[in-house]
Coordinates of C-alpha atoms in Angstrom, one line a residue:
M1197 CA 227.8 55.6 121.7
V1198 CA 229.1 59.1 122.3
S1199 CA 229.8 60.0 125.9
L1200 CA 227.7 62.8 127.4
R1201 CA 231.0 64.3 128.6
S1202 CA 232.5 64.6 125.2
P1203 CA 233.1 67.8 123.3
S1204 CA 230.1 66.9 121.1
A1205 CA 227.9 67.0 124.1
V1206 CA 229.2 70.5 125.0
S1207 CA 228.6 71.5 121.3
V1208 CA 224.9 70.5 121.7
L1209 CA 224.6 72.6 124.9
L1210 CA 226.4 75.5 123.1
R1211 CA 223.9 75.5 120.2
L1212 CA 220.9 75.4 122.6
A1213 CA 222.4 78.2 124.7
R1214 CA 222.9 80.4 121.6
Q1215 CA 219.2 79.8 120.6
H1216 CA 218.1 81.0 124.0
S1217 CA 220.7 83.7 124.8
N1218 CA 218.0 86.0 126.2
D1219 CA 216.5 83.5 128.6
I1220 CA 218.2 83.7 132.0
H1221 CA 216.5 80.5 133.2
F1222 CA 217.9 78.5 130.3
Q1223 CA 221.3 80.2 130.5
Y1224 CA 221.5 79.0 134.1
R1225 CA 220.7 75.5 133.1
A1226 CA 223.3 75.6 130.3
L1227 CA 226.0 76.9 132.6
Q1228 CA 225.0 74.2 135.2
N1229 CA 225.4 71.5 132.5
M1230 CA 228.8 72.9 131.4
A1231 CA 230.0 73.0 135.0
S1232 CA 228.9 69.4 135.4
L1233 CA 230.9 68.5 132.4
S1234 CA 234.0 70.4 133.5
N1235 CA 233.8 69.4 137.2
S1236 CA 233.1 65.7 136.7
R1237 CA 234.9 62.9 138.7
G1238 CA 238.6 62.3 138.1
R1239 CA 240.1 65.7 139.2
G1240 CA 243.8 66.3 138.8
K1241 CA 246.2 65.4 136.2
N1242 CA 244.1 62.6 134.8
S1243 CA 240.8 64.4 134.9
Y1244 CA 240.8 65.3 131.3
S1245 CA 240.4 61.7 130.3
R1246 CA 237.2 61.3 132.4
G1247 CA 235.5 64.6 131.9
A1248 CA 235.6 67.6 129.5
H1249 CA 238.6 69.8 129.7
P1250 CA 237.8 73.1 131.5
K1251 CA 239.0 75.0 128.5
I1252 CA 236.2 73.4 126.5
A1253 CA 233.6 74.9 128.7
A1254 CA 235.4 78.2 128.7
A1255 CA 235.6 78.2 124.9
A1256 CA 231.9 77.3 124.7
A1257 CA 231.1 80.2 127.0
R1258 CA 233.1 82.6 124.8
K1259 CA 231.1 81.5 121.8
V1260 CA 227.8 82.0 123.6
T1261 CA 228.9 85.4 124.7
A1262 CA 229.9 86.3 121.2
S1263 CA 226.5 85.2 119.8
S1264 CA 224.4 87.0 122.4
P1265 CA 222.5 90.0 121.1
S1266 CA 222.7 91.8 124.5
S1267 CA 224.8 94.9 125.1
V1268 CA 228.1 94.8 126.9
S1269 CA 226.6 96.3 129.9
S1270 CA 224.0 93.5 130.2
P1271 CA 224.4 91.3 133.3
Q1272 CA 224.3 88.1 131.4
V1273 CA 227.1 89.2 129.1
V1274 CA 229.3 90.1 132.1
V1275 CA 228.6 86.7 133.6
L1276 CA 229.3 84.9 130.4
S1277 CA 232.5 86.9 129.9
S1278 CA 233.7 85.9 133.3
L1279 CA 233.1 82.3 132.4
A1280 CA 235.1 82.8 129.2
M1281 CA 238.0 84.0 131.3
S1282 CA 237.7 81.0 133.6
T1283 CA 240.3 78.2 133.2
S1284 CA 239.3 75.9 136.0
S1285 CA 236.3 74.0 137.2
K1286 CA 236.2 76.1 140.4
Q1287 CA 235.9 79.3 138.4
V1288 CA 233.1 77.8 136.3
V1289 CA 231.2 76.7 139.4
A1290 CA 231.8 80.1 141.0
T1291 CA 230.3 81.8 138.0
L1292 CA 227.4 79.3 138.1
S1293 CA 226.7 80.2 141.7
H1294 CA 226.6 83.9 140.8
R1295 CA 224.3 83.1 137.9
Q1296 CA 222.0 81.1 140.2
S1297 CA 221.8 84.0 142.7
Q1298 CA 220.9 86.4 139.9
R1299 CA 218.2 84.0 138.6
D1300 CA 216.8 83.5 142.1
R1301 CA 216.5 87.3 142.6
M1302 CA 214.7 87.7 139.3
L1303 CA 212.3 84.8 140.2
R1304 CA 211.5 86.4 143.5
S1305 CA 210.9 89.8 142.1
N1306 CA 209.2 88.6 138.9
T1307 CA 209.4 92.2 137.6
G1308 CA 211.3 93.5 134.6
G1309 CA 214.4 91.8 133.1
V1310 CA 214.7 89.2 130.5
F1311 CA 212.9 86.5 132.4
S1312 CA 209.7 88.4 133.1
Q1313 CA 209.6 89.6 129.6
H1314 CA 209.8 86.1 128.4
L1315 CA 207.0 85.1 130.7
R1316 CA 204.8 87.7 129.2
S1317 CA 205.7 87.0 125.6
N1318 CA 205.9 83.2 125.5
G1319 CA 202.6 81.9 124.1
T1320 CA 202.9 78.3 125.1
G1321 CA 201.9 76.7 128.4
R1322 CA 202.9 73.3 129.9
P1323 CA 201.7 71.5 133.0
F1324 CA 204.7 72.4 135.1
S1325 CA 206.3 75.6 136.5
T1326 CA 209.7 76.8 137.6
L1327 CA 208.1 79.1 140.1
S1328 CA 208.0 78.4 143.8
H1329 CA 204.7 77.3 145.4
G1330 CA 204.4 80.7 147.0
S1331 CA 204.9 82.5 143.7
R1332 CA 202.3 80.3 142.1
Q1333 CA 199.9 80.9 144.9
Q1334 CA 200.4 84.7 144.6
K1335 CA 199.9 84.7 140.9
H1336 CA 196.8 82.5 141.2
E1337 CA 195.2 84.8 143.8
A1338 CA 196.0 87.8 141.6
G1339 CA 194.3 86.1 138.6
V1340 CA 197.5 86.0 136.6
T1341 CA 198.2 83.0 134.4
S1342 CA 201.4 83.8 132.6
P1343 CA 202.7 81.2 130.1
L1344 CA 205.8 79.3 131.2
P1345 CA 209.2 79.5 129.4
Q1346 CA 209.9 76.6 127.1
V1347 CA 213.1 75.1 125.8
E1348 CA 213.1 74.1 122.2
T1349 CA 214.6 70.6 121.7
P1350 CA 216.6 69.8 118.6
T1351 CA 215.0 67.5 116.0
G1352 CA 216.2 63.9 115.6
D1353 CA 218.2 64.9 112.5
E1354 CA 220.1 67.6 114.4
Y1355 CA 221.0 65.1 117.2
I1356 CA 222.2 62.6 114.6
S1357 CA 224.3 65.1 112.8
E1358 CA 225.9 66.3 116.0
L1359 CA 226.5 63.0 117.8
C1360 CA 226.9 60.5 115.0
N1361 CA 229.6 61.8 112.7
N1362 CA 231.2 58.4 113.2
Q1363 CA 228.7 55.9 111.7
K1364 CA 230.3 53.1 113.7
A1365 CA 229.5 54.8 117.0
F1366 CA 225.7 54.9 116.7
K1367 CA 223.0 53.4 114.6
G1368 CA 219.5 54.4 115.6
L1369 CA 215.9 54.4 114.2
E1370 CA 215.1 56.7 111.3
T1371 CA 212.7 59.5 112.3
D1372 CA 210.3 59.1 109.4
F1373 CA 207.0 57.6 110.5
P1374 CA 204.9 56.6 107.5
C1375 CA 202.1 55.4 109.7
L1376 CA 201.6 59.0 110.8
T1377 CA 201.8 60.5 107.3
R1378 CA 199.5 57.9 105.8
V1379 CA 196.7 58.5 108.4
K1380 CA 194.5 61.3 107.3
T1381 CA 194.5 64.0 110.0
S1382 CA 191.7 65.8 108.1
G1383 CA 189.0 64.4 106.0
P1384 CA 185.4 64.7 105.1
E1385 CA 183.2 66.1 107.8
P1386 CA 180.4 63.8 109.2
E1387 CA 177.5 63.8 106.8
Y1388 CA 174.7 63.0 109.2
D1389 CA 172.1 63.8 106.6
N1390 CA 173.3 61.0 104.3
I1391 CA 173.6 58.6 107.2
T1392 CA 170.2 59.3 108.7
K1393 CA 168.0 59.5 105.7
G1394 CA 164.8 57.4 105.6
Y1395 CA 163.6 57.8 109.1
K1396 CA 160.3 59.2 110.4
L1397 CA 160.4 61.9 113.0
F1398 CA 158.2 62.5 116.0
S1399 CA 158.4 66.0 117.5
S1400 CA 157.1 67.4 120.7
E1401 CA 157.0 71.2 121.1
Q1402 CA 156.5 70.8 124.9
P1403 CA 159.5 71.2 127.1
F1404 CA 161.0 67.8 127.9
S1405 CA 162.2 67.5 131.6
L1406 CA 165.2 65.4 132.4
S1407 CA 166.1 63.4 135.5
L1408 CA 169.5 64.9 136.2
N1409 CA 170.5 68.5 137.2
E1410 CA 166.9 69.7 136.6
G1411 CA 167.7 69.7 132.9
K1412 CA 165.1 70.6 130.3
L1413 CA 164.9 70.6 126.6
P1414 CA 162.7 73.2 124.8
R1415 CA 161.8 70.6 122.1
L1416 CA 162.0 66.9 121.7
D1417 CA 162.6 65.1 118.4
V1418 CA 162.7 61.3 118.1
A1419 CA 163.8 59.6 114.9
Y1420 CA 162.4 56.1 114.3
E1421 CA 161.8 53.5 111.6
T1422 CA 159.2 50.8 111.4
W1423 CA 158.7 47.4 109.6
G1424 CA 155.7 45.1 109.4
E1425 CA 152.1 46.0 110.1
L1426 CA 150.4 47.0 113.4
N1427 CA 147.4 44.8 114.0
E1428 CA 143.9 46.1 114.9
D1429 CA 144.2 45.9 118.6
R1430 CA 147.7 47.3 118.5
S1431 CA 149.1 44.4 120.5
N1432 CA 151.9 43.1 118.3
A1433 CA 154.4 46.0 118.6
V1434 CA 158.0 45.0 119.4
V1435 CA 160.6 47.8 120.0
I1436 CA 164.2 47.2 119.2
L1437 CA 166.5 49.3 121.3
A1438 CA 169.9 50.2 119.9
G1439 CA 173.4 50.4 121.4
L1440 CA 175.5 53.5 121.9
S1441 CA 176.6 54.1 118.3
A1442 CA 173.6 52.6 116.3
S1443 CA 170.9 54.5 114.6
S1444 CA 167.2 53.8 114.0
H1445 CA 168.2 51.9 110.8
A1446 CA 168.1 48.4 112.1
R1447 CA 167.0 47.0 108.7
S1448 CA 166.8 48.2 105.1
S1449 CA 163.6 49.6 103.8
V1450 CA 162.1 51.3 100.8
D1451 CA 163.2 54.7 102.1
N1452 CA 166.7 53.5 102.9
M1453 CA 168.0 50.5 101.0
R1454 CA 171.3 50.3 102.8
P1455 CA 171.6 47.2 105.2
G1456 CA 170.7 48.0 108.7
W1457 CA 172.8 47.3 111.8
W1458 CA 170.6 44.2 112.6
E1459 CA 169.7 43.4 109.0
K1460 CA 169.8 39.6 109.4
F1461 CA 167.8 39.5 112.7
V1462 CA 164.8 41.6 111.5
G1463 CA 162.5 40.7 108.7
P1464 CA 160.1 38.1 107.4
G1465 CA 160.8 34.8 109.1
C1466 CA 163.8 36.3 111.0
A1467 CA 164.4 36.4 114.7
V1468 CA 162.1 39.4 115.0
D1469 CA 159.6 38.3 112.4
T1470 CA 158.0 41.3 110.6
N1471 CA 155.2 38.9 109.3
K1472 CA 154.0 38.7 112.9
F1473 CA 155.2 41.8 114.6
F1474 CA 155.1 45.6 114.0
V1475 CA 158.8 46.4 114.7
I1476 CA 159.9 49.9 115.8
C1477 CA 163.5 51.0 116.2
P1478 CA 164.1 54.6 117.6
N1479 CA 167.3 56.5 117.7
N1480 CA 168.2 57.1 121.3
L1481 CA 168.0 60.5 123.0
G1482 CA 171.4 62.2 122.8
G1483 CA 172.2 60.6 119.5
C1484 CA 173.1 62.2 116.2
Y1485 CA 170.9 60.3 113.8
G1486 CA 167.8 62.5 114.0
T1487 CA 166.8 62.4 117.7
S1488 CA 167.6 65.4 119.9
G1489 CA 171.2 65.5 120.8
P1490 CA 174.3 67.8 121.1
S1491 CA 174.5 68.2 117.4
S1492 CA 170.8 69.3 117.1
I1493 CA 169.8 72.9 116.7
N1494 CA 168.6 74.6 119.9
V1495 CA 165.4 76.3 118.8
L1496 CA 166.0 79.1 121.2
T1497 CA 169.4 80.1 119.8
G1498 CA 169.4 78.7 116.3
K1499 CA 172.8 77.0 116.9
P1500 CA 173.8 73.5 117.8
Y1501 CA 173.6 72.7 121.5
G1502 CA 177.1 71.4 121.7
T1503 CA 178.0 70.9 125.4
T1504 CA 175.1 73.2 126.5
F1505 CA 173.0 70.1 125.9
P1506 CA 171.9 68.9 129.4
I1507 CA 173.2 65.7 131.0
I1508 CA 170.9 62.8 130.3
G1509 CA 170.3 59.4 131.9
V1510 CA 169.0 56.0 130.6
V1511 CA 165.6 56.8 132.2
D1512 CA 165.4 59.9 130.1
M1513 CA 165.9 57.9 126.9
V1514 CA 163.2 55.5 128.0
N1515 CA 160.8 58.3 128.7
A1516 CA 161.4 59.7 125.2
I1517 CA 160.7 56.3 123.7
F1518 CA 157.4 55.9 125.5
M1519 CA 156.4 59.4 124.3
L1520 CA 156.9 58.1 120.8
L1521 CA 154.8 55.0 121.6
D1522 CA 152.0 57.3 122.9
H1523 CA 152.2 59.2 119.6
L1524 CA 151.9 55.9 117.7
G1525 CA 148.9 54.9 119.8
I1526 CA 150.6 51.8 121.4
D1527 CA 149.5 51.3 125.0
K1528 CA 151.5 48.1 125.6
L1529 CA 154.4 46.5 123.9
Y1530 CA 154.4 42.9 123.0
G1531 CA 158.1 42.8 123.6
S1532 CA 161.1 45.0 124.2
V1533 CA 164.5 43.8 122.8
G1534 CA 167.8 45.5 123.5
S1535 CA 171.5 44.9 123.4
S1536 CA 174.3 46.7 125.2
L1537 CA 172.9 50.2 126.0
G1538 CA 169.7 48.9 124.4
G1539 CA 169.7 46.1 127.0
M1540 CA 169.9 48.7 129.7
L1541 CA 167.0 50.5 128.1
S1542 CA 164.9 47.3 127.9
V1543 CA 165.4 46.7 131.6
Q1544 CA 164.6 50.3 132.5
S1545 CA 161.5 50.2 130.3
A1546 CA 160.1 47.2 132.3
V1547 CA 161.0 49.0 135.6
S1548 CA 159.6 52.4 134.7
Y1549 CA 156.5 51.2 132.7
P1550 CA 155.8 47.6 134.0
E1551 CA 152.2 47.6 132.8
R1552 CA 153.3 48.5 129.2
V1553 CA 155.9 45.8 128.5
G1554 CA 154.8 42.3 127.7
R1555 CA 158.1 40.6 127.3
L1556 CA 161.7 41.7 127.9
I1557 CA 164.9 40.6 126.3
T1558 CA 168.2 42.1 127.4
I1559 CA 171.4 41.0 125.6
S1560 CA 175.0 41.7 126.8
S1561 CA 173.9 44.2 129.4
C1562 CA 173.6 44.7 133.1
A1563 CA 171.5 46.1 136.0
Q1564 CA 174.1 48.7 137.0
S1565 CA 177.4 49.8 135.4
H1566 CA 180.5 48.2 136.7
P1567 CA 183.7 50.2 137.5
S1568 CA 185.6 48.3 134.7
S1569 CA 183.1 49.4 132.1
I1570 CA 183.1 52.9 133.4
A1571 CA 186.9 53.1 133.2
M1572 CA 186.9 52.1 129.6
R1573 CA 184.3 54.6 128.6
Y1574 CA 186.1 57.3 130.6
L1575 CA 189.2 56.8 128.6
Q1576 CA 187.2 57.2 125.4
R1577 CA 185.7 60.4 126.5
K1578 CA 189.1 61.7 127.6
C1579 CA 190.6 61.0 124.1
I1580 CA 187.9 63.2 122.6
M1581 CA 188.1 66.0 125.2
C1582 CA 191.9 66.2 125.0
D1583 CA 191.7 66.8 121.2
P1584 CA 192.3 70.5 120.7
N1585 CA 189.7 70.6 118.0
W1586 CA 187.1 69.5 120.4
N1587 CA 187.0 73.1 121.6
K1588 CA 184.9 72.3 124.7
G1589 CA 182.2 70.7 122.5
H1590 CA 181.7 73.7 120.1
Y1591 CA 183.4 72.4 116.9
Y1592 CA 180.5 72.4 114.5
D1593 CA 181.7 75.5 112.7
G1594 CA 185.4 74.6 112.9
P1595 CA 187.9 71.8 112.7
Y1596 CA 186.5 68.4 113.6
P1597 CA 188.1 66.4 116.5
K1598 CA 188.9 63.4 114.4
V1599 CA 192.1 62.3 116.1
G1600 CA 190.4 62.1 119.5
M1601 CA 187.4 60.4 118.0
K1602 CA 189.6 57.8 116.2
L1603 CA 191.5 57.0 119.4
A1604 CA 188.3 56.6 121.3
R1605 CA 186.9 54.1 118.8
E1606 CA 190.1 52.1 118.8
I1607 CA 189.9 51.8 122.6
A1608 CA 186.2 50.8 122.3
T1609 CA 187.0 48.2 119.7
I1610 CA 189.3 46.4 122.2
T1611 CA 186.3 46.0 124.5
Y1612 CA 183.9 44.9 121.7
R1613 CA 185.7 41.8 120.5
S1614 CA 187.7 39.0 122.2
G1615 CA 191.2 37.6 122.5
P1616 CA 190.2 34.2 121.1
E1617 CA 188.8 35.8 118.0
W1618 CA 191.8 38.0 117.4
N1619 CA 194.2 35.1 118.0
E1620 CA 192.3 33.1 115.3
R1621 CA 192.0 36.0 112.8
F1622 CA 195.3 37.7 113.3
G1623 CA 197.6 35.8 115.6
R1624 CA 201.0 37.4 115.5
E1625 CA 200.9 37.8 111.7
R1626 CA 202.7 40.9 110.5
I1627 CA 201.6 43.6 108.1
S1628 CA 204.7 43.2 105.9
S1629 CA 208.3 42.0 106.0
D1630 CA 209.6 45.6 106.6
P1631 CA 212.0 46.0 109.5
P1632 CA 210.3 46.8 112.8
S1633 CA 209.6 50.4 113.6
L1634 CA 207.4 52.4 116.0
C1635 CA 204.6 52.2 113.4
P1636 CA 202.1 49.3 113.4
T1637 CA 203.9 46.0 112.8
F1638 CA 201.1 43.4 113.4
L1639 CA 197.8 42.9 111.6
I1640 CA 195.9 43.5 114.9
E1641 CA 197.3 47.0 115.0
S1642 CA 196.2 47.7 111.4
Y1643 CA 192.7 46.4 112.3
L1644 CA 192.3 48.8 115.2
E1645 CA 193.6 51.6 113.0
H1646 CA 191.0 50.8 110.4
Q1647 CA 188.2 50.6 112.9
G1648 CA 189.1 54.0 114.3
E1649 CA 189.5 55.6 110.9
S1650 CA 186.3 54.3 109.4
F1651 CA 184.2 55.3 112.4
S1652 CA 185.7 58.6 113.3
T1653 CA 183.5 60.7 111.0
K1654 CA 180.3 58.6 111.2
Y1655 CA 179.3 59.6 114.7
D1656 CA 179.2 62.8 116.6
P1657 CA 181.9 63.0 119.3
N1658 CA 179.6 64.9 121.7
S1659 CA 176.9 62.2 121.3
L1660 CA 179.5 59.6 122.4
L1661 CA 180.4 61.8 125.4
Y1662 CA 176.8 62.2 126.5
M1663 CA 175.5 58.7 125.9
S1664 CA 178.5 56.9 127.4
K1665 CA 178.1 59.1 130.5
A1666 CA 174.5 58.0 130.7
M1667 CA 175.6 54.4 130.6
D1668 CA 178.1 55.0 133.4
M1669 CA 175.3 56.5 135.6
F1670 CA 173.0 53.6 135.0
D1671 CA 171.8 51.9 138.2
I1672 CA 168.4 50.3 138.4
G1673 CA 168.4 50.4 142.2
E1674 CA 169.5 54.0 142.6
N1675 CA 166.0 55.4 143.1
Y1676 CA 164.5 52.4 144.7
G1677 CA 166.6 51.8 147.8
S1678 CA 168.2 48.6 146.4
L1679 CA 168.7 46.7 143.2
E1680 CA 166.1 44.0 144.1
E1681 CA 163.5 46.7 145.0
G1682 CA 164.0 48.2 141.6
L1683 CA 163.8 44.9 139.7
A1684 CA 160.7 43.9 141.7
N1685 CA 158.8 46.3 139.4
V1686 CA 159.4 44.0 136.4
A1687 CA 156.2 42.0 135.9
C1688 CA 156.8 40.3 132.6
P1689 CA 158.8 37.3 131.4
V1690 CA 162.5 38.1 131.0
M1691 CA 165.2 36.6 128.9
V1692 CA 168.8 37.5 129.8
I1693 CA 171.5 36.7 127.2
G1694 CA 175.2 36.8 127.9
V1695 CA 178.4 35.9 126.1
Q1696 CA 181.3 34.1 127.8
T1697 CA 184.0 36.1 125.9
D1698 CA 182.4 39.6 126.5
I1699 CA 184.9 42.0 127.9
L1700 CA 182.8 45.1 128.2
F1701 CA 179.9 43.4 129.9
P1702 CA 181.3 40.1 131.4
I1703 CA 179.1 37.1 131.6
W1704 CA 178.9 37.3 135.4
Q1705 CA 177.0 40.6 135.1
Q1706 CA 174.2 38.8 133.1
R1707 CA 174.2 36.0 135.7
H1708 CA 173.9 38.6 138.4
L1709 CA 171.0 40.3 136.6
A1710 CA 169.1 37.0 136.2
E1711 CA 169.6 36.0 139.8
A1712 CA 168.6 39.5 141.0
L1713 CA 165.4 39.3 139.0
Q1714 CA 164.6 35.9 140.5
A1715 CA 165.4 37.1 144.0
A1716 CA 163.1 40.1 143.4
G1717 CA 160.2 37.6 142.9
N1718 CA 160.1 37.2 139.1
E1719 CA 159.5 33.5 138.4
Q1720 CA 159.6 33.9 134.6
V1721 CA 163.4 34.5 134.1
T1722 CA 165.3 32.6 131.4
F1723 CA 169.1 32.9 131.3
Y1724 CA 170.9 32.1 128.1
E1725 CA 174.7 31.8 128.0
L1726 CA 176.5 31.8 124.6
N1727 CA 180.0 30.4 124.0
S1728 CA 180.8 32.7 121.1
M1729 CA 184.3 34.0 120.3
Y1730 CA 183.0 37.4 119.1
G1731 CA 182.8 39.0 122.5
H1732 CA 180.5 41.9 123.1
D1733 CA 179.7 42.2 119.3
T1734 CA 178.1 38.7 119.4
F1735 CA 174.7 40.2 119.4
L1736 CA 175.5 41.7 116.0
L1737 CA 177.2 38.6 114.5
D1738 CA 175.9 35.4 115.9
L1739 CA 172.7 34.8 114.0
N1740 CA 172.4 31.2 115.2
G1741 CA 172.9 31.7 118.9
V1742 CA 171.3 35.1 119.4
G1743 CA 168.7 34.8 116.7
A1744 CA 167.4 31.5 117.8
A1745 CA 167.1 32.6 121.4
V1746 CA 165.3 35.8 120.5
K1747 CA 162.9 34.1 118.1
G1748 CA 162.1 31.3 120.5
F1749 CA 161.4 33.6 123.4
L1750 CA 159.2 36.0 121.4
E1751 CA 157.1 33.4 119.7
T1752 CA 156.7 30.8 122.5
E1753 CA 153.4 31.1 124.3
Q1754 CA 154.1 31.4 127.9
R1755 CA 150.9 30.8 129.7
E1756 CA 152.7 29.0 132.5
T1757 CA 156.4 29.3 133.0
G1758 CA 159.2 28.9 135.5
W1759 CA 158.6 28.0 139.1
L1760 CA 154.9 28.6 138.7
T1761 CA 154.6 25.5 136.4
K1762 CA 156.7 23.4 138.8
H1763 CA 154.7 24.3 141.8
K1764 CA 151.4 23.7 139.9
L1765 CA 152.6 20.3 138.8
R1766 CA 153.6 19.3 142.3
H1767 CA 150.2 20.5 143.6
Q1768 CA 148.4 18.4 141.0
E1769 CA 150.6 15.3 141.8
R1770 CA 149.7 15.7 145.5
K1771 CA 146.0 16.2 144.7
S1772 CA 145.9 13.0 142.5
F1773 CA 147.7 11.0 145.1

């Protein structure tokens, strides 16, 4: 390894100083580094073996002076010339002290000179400043936000050429990263029309009021799909409530033959039997698959809402769904089935409209969002909002924030599956036998990359921001004084399904929900715990476990259930005795 006190190190400082000969701030730093090299430990006769010879720094300064485009009368040329005439460490440090005084005066005045010109001309900004706190405060009060001076750093190739002429001295990593070049930084824009074809659309021209910030939409659209037939008394309707990223396309149909996101769970003889039930699946409010959301056109402006779309809550999504049910002429649901965000919606439906829900199934969900889940969704939102192409949510006519969206999905995927599954599927297996690099080495890394890439253009980033925020805000007890008071409104039989390997909604949250329902007085609560290795995505994959539980709960006649049955049996036993 090459010593930082060697002539090669001074050479690097020299080249950087030449590139920034008009920047007083950088010149001061360069001189300071040169002084450090020349005034290192080991002074005296043997000092040259431990540090750089003073003449090295002097020669370097002469070269910087010669390369400077400034006139001879320029203060910086005078200072550098004095450095060139210095032959000892003391003279170098004295010149450095003079240079520091000059820089400090220019920082205090902040008027004229090379430094202030650089502040006005530099177009880049970074989250740090060389100004004192007082100067920053004065500039902030005056409304001035000048860019800060930046120092260009050499590329890896330049460092290698400067410091590694001797191949035996250093062997590092090549700076070519194929994983970055093979990942598409630009690609096809989201084709929402192709993804969302085949749905029906309910529209309300009346303003739709929201629960947060006194928000209001001038128009409400709800996309939905249906399967099966509604009976004469309209009592066999079952609503399937989707998760964050799902559409209304739960199952294939004549209008859209592509498999739905719950294809194997919905249909004739399936868990949600379309021979018995009229099944409805709406796209949630805030989504991008037909229902009003940030990508929808604001009828008042003729442009997409973007981030002018109001903040929404889970209760607003539920209200939009029951407006759809009013439109369809359905007074009461036979059942409400939801998973993840859909599970929140199912619980909220039975709380907000207790007389209109006959049975409730909530899968991998909760009664109020936990800090751990909020933290993971926050990171996903931050990935999107830190993508420069996000443009504060107004990217519909410009570059798409694909990088942020891809990273957000990769983080989400970690919470959707489980360690046991990944250990079985991938283990520590590597992608190839190539030498290790900073690019993905293991199959699990490649899997995450694929998930992010495939999803990044299928969903609107703004919809992810709004709907994930609604999930964070979810708390059944918020408007009722306590969780038990809120859940006391649920008047129907409830099945709570949880998965032991769920990271996003851990199993204890479903246990807590079931216990809170029972504590609130509901005697018809069934808790179903699955030992599946698929984590949160179990509700999409485990047909035997989830499908059997859903089918059994929907189709079993529950005239007498739970504690009511036990108490009645005991009463009958006492009476016969």
